[in-house]
Amino acid sequence: MNLNLSEKQIIIEKRTSKIENTIFLYILQKIESSSKCDCELYFQDFKKLSKEDIISALDGLMKKHISYSYVEEGNRFKSTFPHITCYSESNSYIHIYVPPMISNAFKKNRIENTISLKTFFYFRQKSSHNFFNLILNSDSENSSLRLTLEQLKDIFSIKEDSYDRFFDFEKALLKPLIEKINTYSDYSLDYTKVKKGENKNNKVIAIEFTLKNNSLIEKSAETNYLIQLIKNNITDYKRIWEVLNSSIGEMGFLECKRAILFLKENNLSLSDDELINYLKKKGQNLEEILQLNNHSLIKEKMSLFKNIDSFTKAIYEIMIGYNFYYSLNFKFLKDIKEYREGNTFYYRDESYVIFGTYFENRGSFKIFQTQS
C-alpha cells in the first residue's frame, strides 16, 4: 500500500446518538476480532436496552454515512458508505453486515487502515474530527505542528471568551482527545506548551504538537530487518531499500520475509535487477530464479489439503512413483519432515527440483526433472 498520500480527509456526516454509538462500538469490537464484514449481536448482551431500542439504533446507523477522500499521484479518490449496510433478526440475535471499508480499517496494507479511518469511529464530536484531520496531513515519521490557542479554539468551535484558563481547556478537551488518538490510532501524539516569555508562570499562547506515525516507523524497522538479511549480496542499497519498502506494502511483511528467507536459506544469490524482478512478481517467478531452462515440468498441483502432513505426503508419493530411490534419500526425507506451514518447500538434486507452498489448507507444488 502506497503511503504517499495527501489531502486526506474523513467526514462523519451526522453524529450518532448515544445508543447508536454504543451499538456501533460493539459491532466494531466484533469486526476487529473476526476480520469479517458481518457479526451477530445478541439481545442479552444489552440488558439496559430493549429490542426496539437496538432495532431503532441499527436503522439510524444505516442512514448515517461516513466519507473519506485522499489524493494519490495527482488523482483524488473518495468513498462514501453507511455505518452498517443491512441486518436480519431472529428471536435472540441480529445478524449485521458492515461495508468492507469498515472491516478494512482494521487490516494492514488497506487504504482505510493507512488513513487511520478506525480512529474516527471513536470520536463523536465534529471538533475532534477537525483536529485529527489536521493531524492526518502531518504524517511523516516525526513531524511537528504548532497551533496558537486562537487556532485551537477555532478548531474546537470554542467561543473566544470560553476557557480563559488553559488548564481548563487542557483538562476538558485537549488531554481526553490526545488520549483517544494515542489509544485508537497508529499515531503517538504529544505536546509542549509555548508560553509568552521564559517565566514558567507566563500565559500559554500556543501548543507545539509532536507526531509520530507508528506504522511508518514499524514499516521502516521491517524493511531494515529484511535488508540486513541480504546486505552482503546487493550493491545499490538505496534502490533495494525502496523496493523492499514497496513490497512490504504490496505483499505484507510476512510474505516478503518468506520470499527473502527462501533466497537466503538456499544460497540463491541474485543481482539487484533479479532481486527487484523477483519481489515485483511476489516470488512467483521461481522457475526463472532457479534457472530451470534445462528442466521439464513433470508434475504441478494446486489443491486443498487437510493439513501439512497430507500436503507433504502428496509430494512424497509422487516422487516414489518416479523413482524409489527417493524413499531412501535422507535429504529429501529430512526436507519433507522439517517443512513448516507458510514456508517455501524446496528440494533440489542432480535429477529433480521441487518447490511449493502450503498455507491455510491451500497447497501448491511443482516438480521438475532434468532433461537428459
Short mmCIF file of C-alpha atoms in Angstrom, two decimals:
data_model
loop_
_atom_site.label_atom_id
_atom_site.label_comp_id
_atom_site.label_asym_id
_atom_site.label_seq_id
_atom_site.Cartn_x
_atom_site.Cartn_y
_atom_site.Cartn_z
CA MET A 1 0.00 0.00 0.00
CA ASN A 2 1.39 3.36 -1.06
CA LEU A 3 1.71 5.65 1.93
CA ASN A 4 2.47 8.71 -0.22
CA LEU A 5 -0.97 10.25 0.16
CA SER A 6 -2.00 13.86 0.66
CA GLU A 7 -5.10 15.95 1.39
CA LYS A 8 -6.59 13.16 3.46
CA GLN A 9 -9.97 13.91 4.95
CA ILE A 10 -12.54 11.82 6.78
CA ILE A 11 -16.06 13.10 7.37
CA ILE A 12 -18.76 11.54 9.52
CA GLU A 13 -21.74 13.47 8.22
CA LYS A 14 -24.18 13.04 11.11
CA ARG A 15 -23.29 12.48 14.73
CA THR A 16 -24.52 9.16 16.11
CA SER A 17 -26.85 9.13 19.11
CA LYS A 18 -25.60 7.72 22.39
CA ILE A 19 -27.40 4.39 21.81
CA GLU A 20 -26.29 4.23 18.17
CA ASN A 21 -22.71 4.83 19.28
CA THR A 22 -22.93 2.09 21.92
CA ILE A 23 -24.22 -0.39 19.34
CA PHE A 24 -21.67 0.64 16.73
CA LEU A 25 -18.71 0.27 19.11
CA TYR A 26 -19.98 -3.22 19.98
CA ILE A 27 -20.11 -4.08 16.27
CA LEU A 28 -16.58 -2.70 15.76
CA GLN A 29 -15.24 -4.92 18.52
CA LYS A 30 -16.71 -7.97 16.80
CA ILE A 31 -15.50 -6.93 13.35
CA GLU A 32 -11.97 -6.22 14.57
CA SER A 33 -11.64 -9.62 16.26
CA SER A 34 -13.02 -11.60 13.30
CA SER A 35 -11.68 -9.51 10.36
CA LYS A 36 -15.02 -10.20 8.62
CA CYS A 37 -17.78 -7.94 7.32
CA ASP A 38 -20.53 -9.48 9.44
CA CYS A 39 -21.23 -10.30 13.07
CA GLU A 40 -24.01 -11.28 15.43
CA LEU A 41 -25.45 -9.04 18.13
CA TYR A 42 -27.23 -10.84 20.96
CA PHE A 43 -30.04 -9.04 22.75
CA GLN A 44 -28.97 -10.50 26.10
CA ASP A 45 -25.69 -8.53 25.85
CA PHE A 46 -27.66 -5.27 26.17
CA LYS A 47 -29.77 -5.74 29.26
CA LYS A 48 -30.43 -2.00 29.61
CA LEU A 49 -31.70 -1.71 26.03
CA SER A 50 -34.93 -3.09 24.67
CA LYS A 51 -35.12 -4.91 21.36
CA GLU A 52 -36.92 -1.88 19.94
CA ASP A 53 -34.06 0.42 21.08
CA ILE A 54 -31.50 -1.77 19.32
CA ILE A 55 -33.52 -2.05 16.09
CA SER A 56 -34.02 1.71 16.08
CA ALA A 57 -30.30 2.28 16.57
CA LEU A 58 -29.45 -0.07 13.68
CA ASP A 59 -31.93 1.73 11.43
CA GLY A 60 -30.26 5.00 12.38
CA LEU A 61 -26.78 3.65 11.62
CA MET A 62 -27.92 2.58 8.15
CA LYS A 63 -28.91 6.18 7.39
CA LYS A 64 -25.74 7.87 8.67
CA HIS A 65 -22.79 7.93 6.33
CA ILE A 66 -19.02 8.16 6.53
CA SER A 67 -16.81 9.58 3.76
CA TYR A 68 -13.10 9.57 3.20
CA SER A 69 -11.01 11.12 0.45
CA TYR A 70 -7.34 11.45 -0.42
CA VAL A 71 -5.03 12.43 -3.27
CA GLU A 72 -2.53 9.97 -4.71
CA GLU A 73 -0.28 10.80 -7.66
CA GLY A 74 -2.48 13.77 -8.57
CA ASN A 75 -5.74 11.80 -8.54
CA ARG A 76 -8.44 12.36 -5.92
CA PHE A 77 -10.31 9.33 -4.60
CA LYS A 78 -13.46 9.40 -2.49
CA SER A 79 -15.63 6.73 -0.87
CA THR A 80 -18.94 7.11 0.98
CA PHE A 81 -20.69 4.36 2.94
CA PRO A 82 -23.12 3.86 5.87
CA HIS A 83 -22.13 2.63 9.33
CA ILE A 84 -23.91 -0.67 8.57
CA THR A 85 -25.32 -1.96 5.30
CA CYS A 86 -28.11 -4.31 6.45
CA TYR A 87 -29.23 -6.71 9.16
CA SER A 88 -31.54 -9.66 9.74
CA GLU A 89 -33.12 -10.51 13.09
CA SER A 90 -34.26 -13.59 14.98
CA ASN A 91 -35.72 -14.04 18.46
CA SER A 92 -32.38 -13.88 20.28
CA TYR A 93 -29.90 -12.17 17.99
CA ILE A 94 -29.38 -9.94 14.96
CA HIS A 95 -27.00 -10.71 12.10
CA ILE A 96 -25.34 -7.47 10.98
CA TYR A 97 -23.35 -6.61 7.87
CA VAL A 98 -20.97 -3.67 7.55
CA PRO A 99 -19.33 -2.19 4.43
CA PRO A 100 -15.90 -3.68 3.58
CA MET A 101 -14.35 -0.25 4.18
CA ILE A 102 -15.09 -0.63 7.89
CA SER A 103 -13.53 -4.09 8.23
CA ASN A 104 -10.57 -2.91 6.11
CA ALA A 105 -9.91 -0.19 8.68
CA PHE A 106 -8.54 -2.92 10.98
CA LYS A 107 -6.40 -4.67 8.34
CA LYS A 108 -2.83 -3.78 7.47
CA ASN A 109 -2.00 -2.76 3.91
CA ARG A 110 -5.52 -1.48 3.22
CA ILE A 111 -6.12 2.15 2.36
CA GLU A 112 -8.67 2.51 5.15
CA ASN A 113 -6.05 1.43 7.68
CA THR A 114 -3.40 3.65 6.11
CA ILE A 115 -5.52 6.79 6.59
CA SER A 116 -6.46 5.69 10.14
CA LEU A 117 -10.19 5.53 9.42
CA LYS A 118 -10.79 3.43 12.56
CA THR A 119 -9.72 6.31 14.79
CA PHE A 120 -12.68 8.41 13.67
CA PHE A 121 -15.10 5.72 14.81
CA TYR A 122 -14.20 6.55 18.40
CA PHE A 123 -14.83 10.31 18.06
CA ARG A 124 -18.32 11.76 18.23
CA GLN A 125 -17.51 15.47 18.29
CA LYS A 126 -17.02 17.26 14.98
CA SER A 127 -14.21 19.26 16.57
CA SER A 128 -12.33 16.00 17.22
CA HIS A 129 -12.73 15.09 13.55
CA ASN A 130 -11.42 18.51 12.50
CA PHE A 131 -8.40 18.22 14.78
CA PHE A 132 -7.46 14.70 13.69
CA ASN A 133 -7.92 15.53 10.00
CA LEU A 134 -5.33 18.24 10.56
CA ILE A 135 -3.05 15.68 12.23
CA LEU A 136 -3.51 13.22 9.36
CA ASN A 137 -1.90 15.60 6.93
CA SER A 138 1.28 15.85 9.01
CA ASP A 139 2.09 12.16 8.97
CA SER A 140 5.79 11.72 8.36
CA GLU A 141 7.67 9.53 10.86
CA ASN A 142 8.31 12.53 13.08
CA SER A 143 6.74 15.91 12.49
CA SER A 144 5.82 18.98 14.47
CA LEU A 145 2.76 21.16 14.27
CA ARG A 146 2.41 24.48 16.08
CA LEU A 147 -1.04 25.94 16.76
CA THR A 148 -1.92 29.09 18.65
CA LEU A 149 -4.64 28.94 21.28
CA GLU A 150 -6.84 31.00 18.96
CA GLN A 151 -6.39 28.42 16.20
CA LEU A 152 -7.16 25.58 18.60
CA LYS A 153 -10.29 27.30 19.86
CA ASP A 154 -11.38 27.79 16.27
CA ILE A 155 -10.84 24.07 15.51
CA PHE A 156 -12.78 23.11 18.63
CA SER A 157 -15.50 25.70 17.86
CA ILE A 158 -14.98 27.38 21.21
CA LYS A 159 -16.06 30.97 21.80
CA GLU A 160 -13.17 33.35 22.35
CA ASP A 161 -14.17 34.16 25.92
CA SER A 162 -14.55 30.48 26.92
CA TYR A 163 -11.84 28.55 28.74
CA ASP A 164 -9.88 31.61 29.83
CA ARG A 165 -7.55 29.33 31.75
CA PHE A 166 -5.51 26.95 29.62
CA PHE A 167 -5.69 24.43 32.48
CA ASP A 168 -9.47 24.10 31.98
CA PHE A 169 -9.16 23.75 28.20
CA GLU A 170 -6.40 21.17 28.60
CA LYS A 171 -8.31 19.09 31.13
CA ALA A 172 -11.71 19.20 29.42
CA LEU A 173 -10.77 18.88 25.74
CA LEU A 174 -7.12 18.51 24.85
CA LYS A 175 -5.97 15.66 27.10
CA PRO A 176 -9.04 13.40 26.52
CA LEU A 177 -8.72 13.82 22.76
CA ILE A 178 -4.99 13.07 22.67
CA GLU A 179 -5.57 10.03 24.87
CA LYS A 180 -8.09 8.72 22.34
CA ILE A 181 -5.74 9.36 19.42
CA ASN A 182 -2.91 7.53 21.18
CA THR A 183 -5.22 4.64 22.10
CA TYR A 184 -7.13 4.08 18.88
CA SER A 185 -4.79 5.24 16.11
CA ASP A 186 -1.39 4.29 14.71
CA TYR A 187 -0.09 7.67 15.84
CA SER A 188 1.59 8.84 19.02
CA LEU A 189 0.84 12.47 19.78
CA ASP A 190 2.49 14.59 22.43
CA TYR A 191 2.55 18.33 23.02
CA THR A 192 4.56 21.10 24.63
CA LYS A 193 3.16 24.37 25.94
CA VAL A 194 4.59 27.51 24.35
CA LYS A 195 4.49 30.43 26.78
CA LYS A 196 4.85 34.15 26.40
CA GLY A 197 8.32 34.75 27.79
CA GLU A 198 10.54 32.42 29.77
CA ASN A 199 8.81 32.57 33.15
CA LYS A 200 7.07 29.26 33.88
CA ASN A 201 4.02 31.12 35.21
CA ASN A 202 3.54 33.09 32.00
CA LYS A 203 0.46 32.65 29.85
CA VAL A 204 0.30 29.77 27.34
CA ILE A 205 -0.01 31.24 23.84
CA ALA A 206 0.46 28.16 21.63
CA ILE A 207 0.89 24.39 21.58
CA GLU A 208 3.70 22.52 19.81
CA PHE A 209 2.43 19.07 18.83
CA THR A 210 4.90 16.26 18.11
CA LEU A 211 3.51 13.47 15.98
CA LYS A 212 4.94 10.01 15.34
CA ASN A 213 3.45 7.73 12.72
CA ASN A 214 3.98 4.34 14.35
CA SER A 215 3.01 2.41 11.21
CA LEU A 216 5.75 4.13 9.21
CA ILE A 217 8.26 3.54 11.99
CA GLU A 218 7.26 -0.13 12.16
CA LYS A 219 7.48 -0.47 8.39
CA SER A 220 10.94 1.12 8.39
CA ALA A 221 12.04 -1.42 11.02
CA GLU A 222 10.63 -4.27 8.91
CA THR A 223 12.45 -3.03 5.82
CA ASN A 224 15.68 -2.71 7.78
CA TYR A 225 15.31 -6.28 9.07
CA LEU A 226 14.91 -7.68 5.54
CA ILE A 227 17.73 -5.68 4.05
CA GLN A 228 20.08 -6.91 6.76
CA LEU A 229 19.38 -10.48 5.57
CA ILE A 230 20.67 -9.75 2.07
CA LYS A 231 23.01 -6.80 2.59
CA ASN A 232 26.08 -8.80 1.50
CA ASN A 233 24.52 -9.63 -1.87
CA ILE A 234 23.32 -6.19 -3.01
CA THR A 235 25.14 -3.22 -4.50
CA ASP A 236 22.54 -0.43 -4.71
CA TYR A 237 21.43 -0.25 -1.07
CA LYS A 238 19.04 2.69 -1.51
CA ARG A 239 17.32 1.18 -4.55
CA ILE A 240 16.76 -2.19 -2.85
CA TRP A 241 15.53 -0.42 0.31
CA GLU A 242 12.84 1.37 -1.71
CA VAL A 243 11.77 -1.83 -3.48
CA LEU A 244 11.59 -3.76 -0.20
CA ASN A 245 9.58 -0.95 1.37
CA SER A 246 7.14 -1.06 -1.54
CA SER A 247 6.97 -4.87 -1.48
CA ILE A 248 6.06 -4.90 2.22
CA GLY A 249 3.14 -2.64 1.36
CA GLU A 250 2.07 -4.81 -1.57
CA MET A 251 2.73 -8.30 -0.19
CA GLY A 252 2.72 -7.77 3.55
CA PHE A 253 5.77 -8.21 5.75
CA LEU A 254 5.39 -11.97 6.31
CA GLU A 255 5.10 -12.80 2.59
CA CYS A 256 8.05 -10.57 1.78
CA LYS A 257 10.06 -12.15 4.59
CA ARG A 258 9.30 -15.66 3.28
CA ALA A 259 10.47 -14.69 -0.19
CA ILE A 260 13.75 -13.23 1.13
CA LEU A 261 14.42 -16.12 3.52
CA PHE A 262 13.89 -18.60 0.71
CA LEU A 263 16.75 -16.98 -1.21
CA LYS A 264 18.99 -16.77 1.84
CA GLU A 265 18.37 -20.27 3.19
CA ASN A 266 19.02 -21.85 -0.19
CA ASN A 267 22.09 -19.74 -1.00
CA LEU A 268 20.46 -18.19 -4.07
CA SER A 269 22.45 -15.09 -4.93
CA LEU A 270 20.66 -12.64 -7.23
CA SER A 271 21.76 -9.42 -8.87
CA ASP A 272 19.95 -6.24 -7.85
CA ASP A 273 17.83 -6.36 -11.02
CA GLU A 274 16.97 -10.04 -10.50
CA LEU A 275 16.00 -9.39 -6.88
CA ILE A 276 13.80 -6.46 -7.85
CA ASN A 277 12.07 -8.54 -10.52
CA TYR A 278 11.60 -11.38 -8.01
CA LEU A 279 9.97 -9.05 -5.46
CA LYS A 280 7.80 -7.28 -8.04
CA LYS A 281 6.48 -10.67 -9.15
CA LYS A 282 5.83 -11.57 -5.49
CA GLY A 283 8.16 -14.54 -5.66
CA GLN A 284 6.04 -16.25 -8.31
CA ASN A 285 8.87 -16.49 -10.86
CA LEU A 286 10.86 -19.21 -9.12
CA GLU A 287 11.44 -21.16 -12.34
CA GLU A 288 13.36 -18.16 -13.63
CA ILE A 289 15.21 -17.64 -10.32
CA LEU A 290 16.17 -21.31 -10.07
CA GLN A 291 17.41 -21.33 -13.68
CA LEU A 292 15.36 -24.32 -14.80
CA ASN A 293 15.87 -23.88 -18.54
CA ASN A 294 17.27 -27.42 -18.82
CA HIS A 295 14.42 -28.96 -16.79
CA SER A 296 10.96 -30.22 -17.76
CA LEU A 297 7.86 -29.70 -15.62
CA ILE A 298 6.60 -33.22 -14.91
CA LYS A 299 4.00 -32.54 -12.20
CA GLU A 300 2.08 -29.50 -10.99
CA LYS A 301 -0.71 -29.45 -8.42
CA MET A 302 -2.81 -26.81 -6.68
CA SER A 303 -5.36 -28.13 -4.21
CA LEU A 304 -6.90 -28.01 -0.76
CA PHE A 305 -5.16 -30.26 1.76
CA LYS A 306 -6.38 -31.36 5.17
CA ASN A 307 -3.08 -30.45 6.84
CA ILE A 308 0.67 -30.15 6.26
CA ASP A 309 1.13 -33.93 6.52
CA SER A 310 -1.29 -34.57 3.66
CA PHE A 311 0.46 -31.90 1.60
CA THR A 312 3.96 -33.36 2.06
CA LYS A 313 2.61 -36.91 1.68
CA ALA A 314 1.26 -35.99 -1.75
CA ILE A 315 4.73 -34.83 -2.82
CA TYR A 316 6.35 -37.93 -1.32
CA GLU A 317 4.02 -40.37 -3.05
CA ILE A 318 4.54 -38.71 -6.42
CA MET A 319 8.31 -38.91 -6.04
CA ILE A 320 8.11 -42.58 -5.03
CA GLY A 321 6.24 -43.17 -8.27
CA TYR A 322 9.06 -41.69 -10.30
CA ASN A 323 12.00 -43.23 -8.52
CA PHE A 324 12.05 -45.49 -5.47
CA TYR A 325 15.46 -44.06 -4.69
CA TYR A 326 13.67 -41.15 -3.04
CA SER A 327 12.24 -43.38 -0.30
CA LEU A 328 15.83 -43.85 0.92
CA ASN A 329 17.05 -40.33 0.17
CA PHE A 330 17.72 -38.88 3.62
CA LYS A 331 17.97 -35.25 2.47
CA PHE A 332 14.59 -35.49 0.75
CA LEU A 333 13.05 -37.16 3.82
CA LYS A 334 14.61 -34.53 6.10
CA ASP A 335 13.28 -31.65 3.97
CA ILE A 336 9.79 -33.17 3.90
CA LYS A 337 9.78 -33.79 7.65
CA GLU A 338 11.03 -30.31 8.57
CA TYR A 339 8.69 -28.37 6.29
CA ARG A 340 6.57 -25.78 8.14
CA GLU A 341 3.38 -24.06 7.04
CA GLY A 342 3.92 -20.74 5.28
CA ASN A 343 7.46 -21.50 4.14
CA THR A 344 8.56 -22.49 0.63
CA PHE A 345 9.24 -26.20 0.32
CA TYR A 346 12.39 -26.57 -1.77
CA TYR A 347 14.38 -29.66 -2.73
CA ARG A 348 17.00 -29.97 -5.45
CA ASP A 349 19.44 -32.63 -6.62
CA GLU A 350 21.03 -33.63 -9.93
CA SER A 351 17.77 -35.10 -11.24
CA TYR A 352 14.85 -33.21 -9.70
CA VAL A 353 13.75 -29.80 -8.43
CA ILE A 354 10.66 -29.49 -6.22
CA PHE A 355 9.17 -26.35 -4.75
CA GLY A 356 5.79 -25.42 -3.33
CA THR A 357 3.92 -23.64 -0.55
CA TYR A 358 1.21 -24.57 1.93
CA PHE A 359 -0.84 -22.06 3.89
CA GLU A 360 -4.29 -22.31 5.49
CA ASN A 361 -5.13 -25.65 3.82
CA ARG A 362 -4.15 -24.39 0.36
CA GLY A 363 -1.12 -26.07 -1.15
CA SER A 364 0.64 -25.93 -4.49
CA PHE A 365 3.83 -27.51 -5.80
CA LYS A 366 5.78 -28.11 -8.99
CA ILE A 367 8.20 -30.93 -9.77
CA PHE A 368 10.83 -30.57 -12.48
CA GLN A 369 13.15 -33.21 -13.94
CA THR A 370 16.49 -32.62 -15.58
CA GLN A 371 16.33 -33.10 -19.34
CA SER A 372 18.55 -35.98 -20.47
#
